[in-house]
XYZ file of C-alpha atoms in Angstrom:
467
model
C 30.779 5.123 4.020
C 28.222 7.432 6.002
C 29.353 7.303 9.569
C 27.520 5.345 11.794
C 26.030 2.898 9.411
C 27.188 -0.671 10.179
C 26.270 -3.919 9.469
C 23.147 -5.790 11.433
C 22.985 -9.603 12.204
C 19.620 -10.579 10.549
C 18.593 -14.111 9.058
C 21.912 -15.491 10.417
C 24.420 -13.215 8.516
C 25.431 -9.679 8.686
C 23.701 -7.181 6.245
C 23.344 -3.528 5.583
C 20.378 -2.159 7.672
C 18.647 -1.039 4.323
C 15.479 -2.580 3.321
C 13.782 -2.500 0.226
C 10.256 -1.622 0.930
C 7.790 -4.059 -0.434
C 5.240 -2.680 -3.132
C 2.657 -4.491 -4.740
C 1.072 -5.344 -7.143
C 4.404 -6.482 -8.805
C 6.314 -3.247 -8.226
C 9.076 -4.923 -6.145
C 9.685 -8.579 -7.697
C 12.611 -11.132 -7.921
C 14.860 -8.953 -9.896
C 14.735 -5.750 -7.868
C 14.725 -7.853 -4.466
C 17.248 -10.056 -5.568
C 19.740 -7.436 -6.661
C 18.846 -5.489 -3.301
C 19.824 -8.443 -1.271
C 23.124 -9.213 -3.641
C 23.972 -5.730 -2.520
C 23.986 -6.694 0.727
C 20.886 -5.437 1.962
C 17.312 -6.751 2.840
C 15.581 -7.116 -0.378
C 11.721 -7.690 -0.345
C 9.332 -9.618 -2.691
C 5.745 -8.487 -2.855
C 3.445 -11.333 -2.106
C 0.608 -9.157 -3.026
C -0.728 -11.034 -6.433
C 2.772 -11.586 -7.876
C 3.336 -12.523 -11.033
C 3.958 -16.167 -12.472
C 5.684 -17.033 -15.693
C 5.076 -19.319 -18.233
C 7.640 -21.820 -20.137
C 8.938 -19.157 -22.375
C 9.422 -16.861 -19.173
C 6.548 -14.528 -20.382
C 4.343 -12.958 -17.457
C 0.904 -15.159 -17.227
C -1.892 -12.706 -17.211
C -4.234 -13.264 -14.217
C -7.478 -14.022 -15.876
C -10.629 -14.958 -14.097
C -13.031 -17.375 -15.481
C -15.284 -18.440 -12.689
C -18.405 -17.197 -12.534
C -19.141 -16.468 -8.843
C -17.162 -13.769 -6.382
C -16.051 -16.731 -4.019
C -14.815 -18.942 -6.734
C -12.834 -16.047 -8.522
C -11.594 -15.468 -4.851
C -9.977 -19.162 -4.914
C -8.409 -18.227 -8.287
C -6.932 -15.056 -6.714
C -5.329 -17.092 -4.135
C -3.701 -19.674 -6.146
C -2.310 -16.938 -8.410
C -1.135 -15.271 -5.097
C 0.684 -18.223 -3.857
C 2.057 -19.697 -7.131
C 3.487 -16.000 -8.281
C 5.144 -15.182 -5.092
C 6.899 -18.703 -4.616
C 8.138 -18.249 -8.223
C 9.256 -14.686 -7.236
C 11.028 -15.858 -4.102
C 12.896 -18.722 -5.569
C 14.195 -16.451 -8.202
C 15.202 -13.591 -6.103
C 17.027 -16.050 -3.946
C 19.151 -17.404 -6.865
C 19.991 -13.950 -7.822
C 21.189 -12.785 -4.058
C 23.610 -15.593 -4.382
C 23.671 -16.256 -0.637
C 24.511 -12.588 0.108
C 21.933 -10.061 2.086
C 18.461 -11.426 2.962
C 15.321 -11.825 1.151
C 11.846 -10.890 2.702
C 8.439 -10.938 1.502
C 5.700 -8.352 2.135
C 1.783 -9.002 2.565
C -1.079 -6.422 3.174
C -2.825 -8.116 5.983
C -6.163 -6.753 4.407
C -5.639 -8.311 1.383
C -7.775 -11.151 0.557
C -6.758 -14.822 1.549
C -3.819 -13.006 3.576
C -3.315 -15.927 5.751
C -3.599 -18.611 3.357
C -1.112 -16.975 0.991
C 1.444 -16.633 3.805
C 0.972 -20.404 4.788
C 1.272 -21.393 1.125
C 4.428 -19.275 0.240
C 6.110 -20.110 3.467
C 5.469 -23.840 3.224
C 6.983 -23.988 -0.328
C 10.021 -21.582 0.211
C 11.317 -23.093 3.157
C 15.143 -21.896 3.700
C 14.575 -18.988 1.295
C 12.423 -16.377 3.144
C 14.574 -14.680 6.071
C 11.460 -12.682 7.201
C 7.824 -11.283 6.498
C 7.002 -7.488 6.648
C 3.106 -7.138 6.973
C 1.030 -3.840 7.667
C -2.375 -2.618 6.325
C -4.263 -3.845 9.086
C -3.497 -5.138 12.812
C -1.889 -8.622 11.967
C -2.088 -10.291 15.066
C -1.568 -13.681 13.542
C 1.658 -12.645 11.621
C 3.829 -13.872 14.740
C 2.068 -17.221 14.692
C 2.369 -17.877 11.333
C 5.854 -17.053 11.034
C 7.184 -18.767 13.866
C 5.527 -21.924 12.788
C 7.636 -21.893 9.675
C 10.754 -20.506 11.880
C 10.802 -17.361 9.848
C 11.277 -13.806 11.400
C 8.289 -11.362 11.333
C 8.556 -7.636 11.032
C 5.078 -6.031 11.650
C 4.645 -2.448 10.202
C 3.055 0.060 12.320
C 2.302 3.842 12.409
C 2.242 4.366 16.389
C 3.414 3.170 19.577
C -0.191 2.330 20.806
C -0.730 -0.009 17.528
C 2.645 -2.027 18.457
C 1.510 -2.268 22.115
C -1.798 -3.587 21.185
C -0.310 -6.472 18.800
C 2.576 -7.061 21.465
C 0.109 -7.808 24.340
C -2.489 -9.879 22.344
C 0.142 -11.864 20.152
C 3.774 -11.001 19.646
C 4.832 -11.423 23.159
C 4.375 -15.058 22.558
C 6.652 -15.399 19.725
C 9.487 -12.514 20.690
C 12.184 -14.799 19.389
C 11.040 -14.139 15.921
C 10.457 -10.625 16.122
C 13.291 -9.281 13.753
C 12.481 -5.709 13.888
C 9.501 -3.260 13.939
C 9.047 -1.046 10.968
C 7.819 2.374 11.802
C 6.225 3.870 8.830
C 5.255 7.557 8.586
C 1.648 7.813 7.632
C 2.099 11.297 6.386
C 5.033 10.687 4.059
C 5.121 6.883 2.899
C 3.885 5.806 -0.397
C 0.872 3.449 -0.690
C -1.327 2.484 2.225
C -0.705 3.593 5.595
C -1.994 3.451 9.360
C -3.184 6.894 9.718
C -5.852 6.687 12.586
C -9.155 8.653 12.834
C -7.507 10.715 15.767
C -4.847 11.869 13.390
C -5.236 14.856 11.022
C -4.017 13.953 7.492
C -3.284 17.644 6.873
C -1.207 18.091 10.181
C 1.864 15.755 9.924
C 3.778 15.007 13.010
C 7.605 15.186 13.423
C 8.288 11.183 13.539
C 11.119 11.422 16.166
C 8.954 11.421 19.089
C 6.826 9.044 17.635
C 9.623 6.366 16.888
C 10.925 7.315 20.642
C 7.599 6.515 22.160
C 7.687 3.255 20.041
C 10.870 2.254 21.632
C 9.941 2.991 25.051
C 6.795 0.657 24.319
C 9.140 -2.012 23.079
C 11.533 -1.829 26.115
C 8.385 -2.047 28.544
C 7.781 -5.338 26.934
C 11.386 -6.536 27.463
C 12.606 -5.985 23.827
C 16.192 -5.465 23.839
C 17.397 -2.344 21.871
C 19.306 -4.428 19.666
C 15.892 -5.384 17.629
C 15.911 -2.701 15.342
C 13.209 0.093 14.492
C 13.168 0.354 10.676
C 12.137 4.118 9.829
C 10.124 4.042 6.666
C 8.344 6.919 4.753
C 10.312 10.068 3.968
C 13.653 8.419 3.787
C 16.085 9.421 0.886
C 19.495 10.830 2.240
C 20.865 8.907 5.302
C 22.681 12.226 6.100
C 19.210 13.385 6.783
C 19.030 11.096 9.772
C 22.354 11.652 11.090
C 20.879 12.381 14.688
C 18.937 9.066 14.681
C 21.994 6.725 14.112
C 23.869 5.710 17.330
C 21.065 7.434 19.431
C 20.585 5.798 22.867
C 17.481 7.130 22.947
C 16.140 5.260 19.794
C 18.545 2.071 19.933
C 19.253 -0.003 16.816
C 18.065 1.935 13.863
C 17.608 0.734 10.149
C 15.969 2.238 7.135
C 13.630 1.218 4.639
C 13.422 2.769 1.102
C 10.343 2.452 -0.876
C 10.408 5.125 -3.565
C 13.894 5.479 -4.564
C 14.474 1.655 -5.829
C 11.500 2.036 -7.997
C 13.848 3.798 -10.514
C 16.477 1.398 -11.216
C 17.446 -0.794 -13.757
C 16.190 -3.848 -12.225
C 12.875 -2.352 -10.988
C 10.175 -4.083 -12.750
C 7.732 -1.085 -13.226
C 7.237 -0.077 -16.809
C 9.163 2.440 -18.505
C 6.370 4.810 -18.687
C 5.871 4.694 -14.969
C 9.905 5.558 -14.562
C 9.563 8.603 -16.695
C 6.756 9.553 -14.724
C 8.723 9.616 -11.659
C 11.362 11.884 -13.003
C 8.900 14.964 -13.373
C 7.013 14.725 -10.057
C 6.787 18.096 -8.393
C 6.533 18.803 -4.782
C 3.152 18.385 -3.370
C 2.045 16.342 -6.492
C 1.469 13.124 -4.142
C -1.833 13.283 -2.421
C -2.645 11.509 0.738
C -6.218 10.475 0.105
C -9.025 8.165 1.380
C -10.241 6.745 -1.841
C -9.200 2.996 -1.476
C -11.802 0.759 -0.984
C -9.544 -0.967 1.803
C -10.641 2.045 3.908
C -7.348 3.093 4.864
C -5.446 6.484 3.852
C -3.014 6.067 1.120
C -0.633 8.221 -0.822
C -0.305 8.257 -4.747
C 0.577 10.505 -7.548
C -2.234 13.205 -8.063
C -2.567 12.158 -11.605
C -6.275 12.449 -13.747
C -7.185 9.053 -12.201
C -7.089 10.510 -8.589
C -8.557 14.037 -9.596
C -11.375 12.066 -11.389
C -12.016 10.216 -8.000
C -12.047 13.723 -6.065
C -14.222 15.334 -8.734
C -16.673 12.557 -8.203
C -17.068 12.855 -4.438
C -17.300 16.860 -4.984
C -20.501 16.028 -7.057
C -22.160 14.613 -4.158
C -25.605 15.430 -2.196
C -27.180 14.322 0.921
C -30.867 13.085 0.617
C -33.752 11.714 2.333
C -36.411 9.423 1.060
C -39.201 11.775 2.425
C -39.553 15.305 2.751
C -37.800 16.273 6.216
C -36.134 19.132 7.619
C -34.209 21.131 4.702
C -34.798 18.360 2.319
C -38.067 19.978 0.942
C -37.405 19.596 -2.810
C -38.198 16.351 -4.977
C -34.814 15.724 -6.932
C -35.559 15.781 -10.454
C -32.561 14.566 -12.301
C -30.576 11.535 -12.410
C -32.858 9.132 -10.509
C -35.544 8.282 -12.949
C -38.873 9.132 -10.879
C -37.425 7.708 -7.735
C -38.357 9.691 -4.502
C -35.168 11.558 -3.319
C -35.450 14.841 -1.249
C -32.868 17.207 -1.095
C -32.004 21.130 0.003
C -33.222 23.386 -2.830
C -29.273 24.299 -3.055
C -28.514 20.814 -3.852
C -31.161 20.546 -6.360
C -29.722 23.261 -8.089
C -26.237 21.988 -8.014
C -27.484 18.464 -9.073
C -29.498 20.039 -12.350
C -26.235 21.834 -13.053
C -24.097 18.619 -13.059
C -26.969 16.965 -15.119
C -26.627 19.676 -17.632
C -22.737 19.132 -17.877
C -23.211 15.486 -18.756
C -23.361 13.796 -15.260
C -26.557 12.348 -15.829
C -26.788 9.399 -13.352
C -26.996 9.343 -9.792
C -25.389 6.554 -7.840
C -26.289 5.661 -3.793
C -23.375 5.703 -1.424
C -23.544 4.075 1.813
C -23.504 7.664 3.686
C -26.970 8.365 2.372
C -25.515 10.499 -0.378
C -25.715 10.664 -4.180
C -22.945 11.106 -6.437
C -23.294 12.298 -10.266
C -21.446 10.182 -12.993
C -21.728 10.069 -16.953
C -23.590 7.099 -18.092
C -20.237 5.669 -19.509
C -18.794 6.003 -15.736
C -21.721 4.402 -14.382
C -21.394 1.385 -16.729
C -17.529 0.808 -15.739
C -18.333 1.099 -12.251
C -21.103 -1.615 -12.315
C -18.872 -3.760 -14.430
C -16.050 -3.310 -12.036
C -18.003 -4.016 -9.210
C -19.611 -7.301 -10.831
C -16.234 -8.696 -11.508
C -14.999 -8.275 -8.115
C -12.407 -11.394 -7.309
C -12.300 -10.897 -3.556
C -8.723 -9.194 -3.669
C -9.108 -7.630 -0.109
C -10.629 -9.073 3.211
C -13.435 -6.522 2.817
C -13.862 -3.988 0.029
C -15.958 -0.775 0.428
C -15.956 -0.648 -3.452
C -17.842 -4.023 -4.264
C -19.135 -4.732 -0.688
C -17.143 -8.049 -0.978
C -15.987 -9.452 2.430
C -13.842 -12.906 3.036
C -16.768 -14.615 4.976
C -19.298 -16.934 4.805
C -21.594 -14.482 3.471
C -19.280 -12.970 0.925
C -20.628 -9.654 1.702
C -20.153 -6.491 3.988
C -23.541 -6.059 4.252
C -23.327 -2.325 3.177
C -23.995 -0.872 -0.028
C -21.220 -0.637 -2.598
C -19.484 2.518 -2.741
C -19.017 4.280 -6.143
C -16.806 6.832 -4.659
C -13.917 4.213 -4.689
C -12.618 1.925 -7.557
C -11.365 -1.438 -7.923
C -7.643 -1.698 -6.663
C -6.590 -4.997 -8.221
C -7.790 -3.773 -11.670
C -5.891 -0.612 -11.570
C -2.580 -1.767 -9.938
C -2.534 -4.854 -12.021
C -2.798 -2.444 -15.114
C -0.221 0.305 -14.169
C 2.189 -2.570 -13.087
C 1.858 -4.091 -16.694
C 2.208 -0.946 -18.764
C -1.385 0.527 -18.584
C -1.693 4.235 -18.809
C 0.049 5.918 -15.866
C -2.570 9.146 -16.276
C -5.355 6.737 -15.673
C -4.203 4.529 -13.058
C -3.691 4.505 -9.506
C 0.296 5.251 -8.976
C 1.656 4.796 -5.558
C 4.315 7.046 -4.562
C 6.199 8.370 -1.269
C 5.682 12.022 -0.759
C 9.554 12.449 -1.591
C 9.182 11.394 -5.043
C 9.743 14.876 -6.222
C 13.503 14.444 -5.393
C 14.018 12.387 -8.400
C 13.834 15.631 -10.346
C 16.081 17.470 -7.749
C 18.761 14.833 -6.771
C 21.971 15.369 -9.076
C 22.283 11.344 -8.876
C 19.549 11.067 -11.435
C 20.840 14.101 -13.367
C 21.178 13.635 -17.381
C 18.558 10.786 -17.102
C 21.037 8.394 -15.007
C 19.087 5.049 -13.854
C 21.396 3.064 -11.581
C 21.456 -0.292 -10.913
C 20.379 -1.481 -7.431
C 24.240 -2.146 -6.311
C 24.739 1.403 -7.709
C 21.915 2.926 -5.610
C 22.676 1.025 -2.499
C 26.395 1.846 -2.743
C 25.271 5.596 -3.201
C 22.701 5.432 -0.156
C 25.701 4.009 1.959
C 27.617 7.422 1.471
C 24.789 9.300 3.253
C 23.378 10.505 -0.330
C-alpha cells in the first residue's frame, strides 16, 4: 500500500480515493465500472449515448430513422436514457455492494438535463454520484439533489468553480461530494482550457489546485471534501507531495487512460493494440471538435487530415477590397470571391493536387477539399441527430429554431459518428481516438511488458502500490 493512501467515505461507505474517469461514447461501460467498484474504487458509467442490448445480449445499433433533426434528436435522447439505465443496472450488479457507481455526462451534450433526469429517475439507489464537465453545469447541483445523489463537477480552474458555487452549488452544498480538477493540458477528451490560456504552454497543476482549495474554503467547504486530480495521473508515487498535504486538503485521483487497457475495458482490440504503440508527443491538444472546446486525442490520420484541411484555407472578400484584388478562379464555380495574389496561387496549386471544391466557413474563409470529402461532409451535416447542445459542424442547436444561426463549419466533423464507430470496431486510423497525454507510458511501464493486459482488480491493486 502506497503511504498515505487511505479509504474515504463516499456514498455511505468506505472506498479507495481512486475514480475511474468516465469516457463516452461507450469507452467506459458496466463491465469496466462495475469491476472498478468491485475492486473498492469509484467506477464510472459513461451516460453519453451508452449501449443498450437486445434479448440475446447483442448491442443495439443506434440507428436514426426520423426525417428531421429535431425528431432524430428525440431518438437520440431515448437511446441515451435507455442505454445509461441498462449500463448502471449491470454495473451495480457486478459491483456486488462494493465501492460505488457514478455516471458521467457532458453538460454540452444534446438533451443533457433530460438524460440526467431520465437516468436518475430509473436508477434510484444505484448511482452514488454524477461527474459532469464540458461546459458550465449550473443546474447539475439542483438535478442531483432532487434525487439525493452526489454531484462532482469537473472544472479546470478555481475561477470556474467560484462561478458555479456562487450561482448554484452553494444552495446544494450537502450533495457536493468532490470537485474534479481536470488538467486541461494533460487530460484526454474534452477539457476546460480557456481562451486566456495558451494550449502550447502547460501550467503546473499544483498552484491551480491550491487556488481551487482556497476558493472552496472561502465558500465554507471543509477540507474533507476531496479535490479529485484528473489528467496526467499514472503513478501515485508521482503525487507523493500532494497526499496528506495541508495546503490541498483531501486529495483523490482519477484515472482515465489507464483503465482503457484492461480485460474488462469495452473498447475494441484494435484500439487496445494501438495504445501500446503510442509515442511521447503523439497525443494532440486540438480545437477541431464541433463542441468548440479543446480536446486531446491520438494524432492519427483522422486528425492529420483535419489539420491539413485547415491549412488549405484562405480568407476572402465578396468584392475587391484592400489586398483582396484577385478574383478566385478555382473551386467556386463562377461565384465572386476576391483574394490576395498569394492565396490565388495557393488555391490553384491545391486545385491541381485534387482539392477541387472550396467550402465556406463561418469565419469568411474557404477550405479546399476533394469532391469525395465534400460529399462526406455534406452528408454528415445533413444526417445530424443533435448530439450536442450546439454543434459548429452542423449548426444544430437544441433550441426552438434548432439552429445556431451560423454557417455550418466544414473544418470540424460529426463527433457522434466517429465516436460510435471507433467504440464499436471502426478503423482506429480513420476515427477520433481520445487519449490522455500520458498514453505513451503503456509502452514504457513494465507492468504491461510482454503484452500483459490486467484485469481491473489487478490494475487497482497495482495503482495502490504507488505504481
